[in-house]
XYZ file of N, CA and C in Angstrom:
255
model
N 18.674 29.727 6.098
C 19.929 29.940 6.772
C 19.865 31.251 7.541
N 20.405 31.230 8.709
C 20.384 32.387 9.594
C 21.494 33.363 9.217
N 21.144 34.657 9.194
C 22.151 35.674 8.917
C 23.112 35.758 10.095
N 24.387 36.040 9.825
C 25.335 36.138 10.931
C 24.968 37.301 11.847
N 25.191 37.095 13.128
C 24.881 38.133 14.101
C 26.030 39.111 14.225
N 25.690 40.377 14.248
C 26.694 41.378 14.584
C 26.720 41.465 16.102
N 27.686 42.156 16.644
C 27.753 42.315 18.100
C 26.488 42.994 18.604
N 25.996 43.983 17.887
C 24.793 44.713 18.291
C 23.568 43.811 18.240
N 23.380 43.076 17.149
C 22.193 42.227 17.040
C 22.250 41.086 18.047
N 23.434 40.584 18.337
C 23.565 39.533 19.351
C 23.184 40.075 20.712
N 23.580 41.306 21.006
C 23.243 41.926 22.290
C 21.738 42.142 22.412
N 21.107 42.632 21.348
C 19.657 42.865 21.375
C 18.923 41.546 21.540
N 19.378 40.498 20.850
C 18.762 39.177 20.997
C 18.889 38.698 22.430
N 20.087 38.805 23.000
C 20.317 38.388 24.386
C 19.444 39.201 25.338
N 19.370 40.509 25.111
C 18.569 41.380 25.975
C 17.096 41.024 25.898
N 16.573 40.770 24.696
C 15.158 40.433 24.567
C 14.864 39.085 25.216
N 15.786 38.133 25.119
C 15.598 36.844 25.782
C 15.517 37.032 27.291
N 16.403 37.856 27.832
C 16.425 38.106 29.269
C 15.177 38.858 29.709
N 14.743 39.821 28.899
C 13.522 40.567 29.221
C 12.320 39.624 29.237
N 12.247 38.743 28.265
C 11.132 37.808 28.178
C 11.062 36.964 29.445
N 12.184 36.398 29.834
C 12.210 35.560 31.035
C 11.888 36.373 32.284
N 12.470 37.581 32.393
C 12.238 38.423 33.565
C 10.757 38.794 33.684
N 10.152 39.215 32.591
C 8.739 39.604 32.625
C 7.840 38.401 32.903
N 8.182 37.260 32.305
C 7.390 36.048 32.540
C 7.436 35.659 34.010
N 8.628 35.632 34.572
C 8.770 35.256 35.975
C 8.131 36.276 36.908
N 8.231 37.548 36.559
C 7.617 38.609 37.369
C 6.106 38.405 37.481
N 5.507 37.887 36.413
C 4.065 37.649 36.404
C 3.702 36.270 36.940
N 4.702 35.519 37.351
C 4.437 34.196 37.916
C 3.976 33.173 36.894
N 4.371 33.377 35.649
C 3.964 32.453 34.584
C 5.050 31.434 34.299
N 4.643 30.223 34.040
C 5.577 29.214 33.556
C 5.740 29.426 32.055
N 6.733 28.784 31.484
C 6.913 28.857 30.029
C 5.673 28.296 29.336
N 5.146 27.199 29.878
C 3.940 26.595 29.282
C 2.738 27.546 29.339
N 2.580 28.252 30.460
C 1.455 29.185 30.599
C 1.595 30.348 29.620
N 2.809 30.882 29.485
C 3.029 31.969 28.528
C 2.771 31.482 27.114
N 3.267 30.309 26.794
C 3.049 29.748 25.456
C 1.556 29.619 25.160
N 0.806 29.160 26.134
C -0.638 29.013 25.956
C -1.300 30.375 25.733
N -0.936 31.364 26.548
C -1.505 32.712 26.404
C -1.179 33.335 25.057
N 0.011 33.009 24.520
C 0.447 33.574 23.248
C 0.057 32.700 22.057
N -0.628 31.593 22.324
C -1.000 30.629 21.273
C 0.221 30.154 20.493
N 1.250 29.769 21.257
C 2.482 29.264 20.672
C 2.825 27.950 21.345
N 3.744 27.228 20.739
C 4.156 25.984 21.367
C 5.122 26.265 22.508
N 5.082 25.381 23.494
C 5.998 25.473 24.634
C 7.445 25.444 24.155
N 7.732 24.561 23.222
C 9.095 24.396 22.718
C 9.598 25.678 22.078
N 8.749 26.322 21.290
C 9.161 27.562 20.613
C 9.467 28.654 21.631
N 8.584 28.855 22.594
C 8.796 29.897 23.603
C 10.052 29.591 24.412
N 10.239 28.346 24.776
C 11.434 27.952 25.511
C 12.690 28.231 24.690
N 12.652 27.910 23.405
C 13.800 28.158 22.535
C 14.088 29.642 22.369
N 13.052 30.460 22.295
C 13.239 31.914 22.221
C 13.903 32.397 23.507
N 13.352 31.971 24.612
C 13.864 32.416 25.911
C 15.312 31.987 26.134
N 15.690 30.857 25.600
C 17.048 30.343 25.773
C 17.990 30.747 24.641
N 17.519 31.597 23.737
C 18.367 32.105 22.670
C 18.667 31.127 21.564
N 17.876 30.067 21.464
C 18.113 29.064 20.416
C 17.478 29.463 19.091
N 16.459 30.311 19.141
C 15.833 30.843 17.930
C 15.601 32.342 18.122
N 15.620 33.057 17.020
C 15.292 34.477 17.039
C 13.841 34.623 16.602
N 12.996 35.212 17.449
C 11.586 35.323 17.095
C 11.347 36.357 16.003
N 10.332 36.105 15.203
C 9.922 37.086 14.207
C 9.237 38.247 14.920
N 9.010 39.323 14.204
C 8.321 40.463 14.793
C 6.910 40.076 15.229
N 6.231 39.269 14.432
C 4.876 38.862 14.804
C 4.893 38.002 16.070
N 5.917 37.153 16.216
C 6.037 36.338 17.429
C 6.323 37.228 18.636
N 7.203 38.220 18.471
C 7.471 39.157 19.567
C 6.196 39.877 19.990
N 5.411 40.292 19.014
C 4.159 40.992 19.325
C 3.194 40.090 20.091
N 3.110 38.818 19.698
C 2.218 37.883 20.399
C 2.683 37.633 21.821
N 3.992 37.474 22.005
C 4.537 37.279 23.347
C 4.318 38.519 24.207
N 4.558 39.680 23.618
C 4.365 40.930 24.349
C 2.909 41.087 24.768
N 1.995 40.819 23.863
C 0.567 40.936 24.179
C 0.196 39.986 25.316
N 0.720 38.774 25.271
C 0.430 37.794 26.322
C 0.965 38.256 27.677
N 2.040 39.043 27.648
C 2.629 39.556 28.888
C 2.083 40.924 29.283
N 1.253 41.518 28.416
C 0.673 42.825 28.717
C 1.662 43.971 28.579
N 2.644 43.804 27.681
C 3.625 44.853 27.420
C 3.704 45.074 25.915
N 4.482 46.067 25.508
C 4.676 46.293 24.077
C 5.878 45.493 23.601
N 5.941 45.280 22.300
C 7.091 44.567 21.732
C 8.375 45.335 22.007
N 8.302 46.657 21.982
C 9.516 47.443 22.240
C 10.008 47.254 23.670
N 9.105 46.972 24.597
C 9.538 46.704 25.965
C 10.284 45.377 26.062
N 9.967 44.454 25.176
C 10.679 43.170 25.174
C 12.096 43.295 24.622
N 12.300 44.233 23.708
C 13.613 44.332 23.082
C 14.405 45.551 23.523
N 13.895 46.284 24.453
C 14.632 47.476 24.884
C 15.930 47.062 25.568
N 16.892 47.908 25.433
C 18.183 47.651 26.058
C 18.149 48.196 27.473
N 18.572 47.379 28.414
C 18.717 47.846 29.784
C 20.019 48.608 29.866
N 19.901 49.872 30.149
C 21.099 50.688 30.282
C 21.373 50.889 31.762
N 22.221 50.035 32.273
C 22.563 50.119 33.688
C 23.443 51.341 33.909
N 23.187 52.016 35.000
C 24.010 53.168 35.335
C 25.349 52.669 35.858
N 26.423 53.306 35.417
C 27.736 52.866 35.898
C 27.872 53.135 37.397
N 28.641 52.272 38.050
C 28.890 52.476 39.480
C 29.763 53.703 39.670
N 29.335 54.533 40.562
C 30.123 55.731 40.870
C 30.665 55.588 42.260
N 31.915 55.873 42.397
C 32.559 55.748 43.716
C 32.875 57.089 44.276
């Protein structure tokens, strides 16, 4: 059973999903290509990217390695600068 998400953990999960997709697309990789590079199933990577499953730390590390980044880069929070008028 999945532990309930707090607002913070939900945000980090959402951010890591978005980072994964952004980095994958930046490198011109399909979900299938990333899954192959990370030795994971296409379905699992797709589910992670779409927020249907929360990846384990080992899965994050494998995805990060396949993308040539660190796991912390996958889960870092994007802190957008506020608009100044």
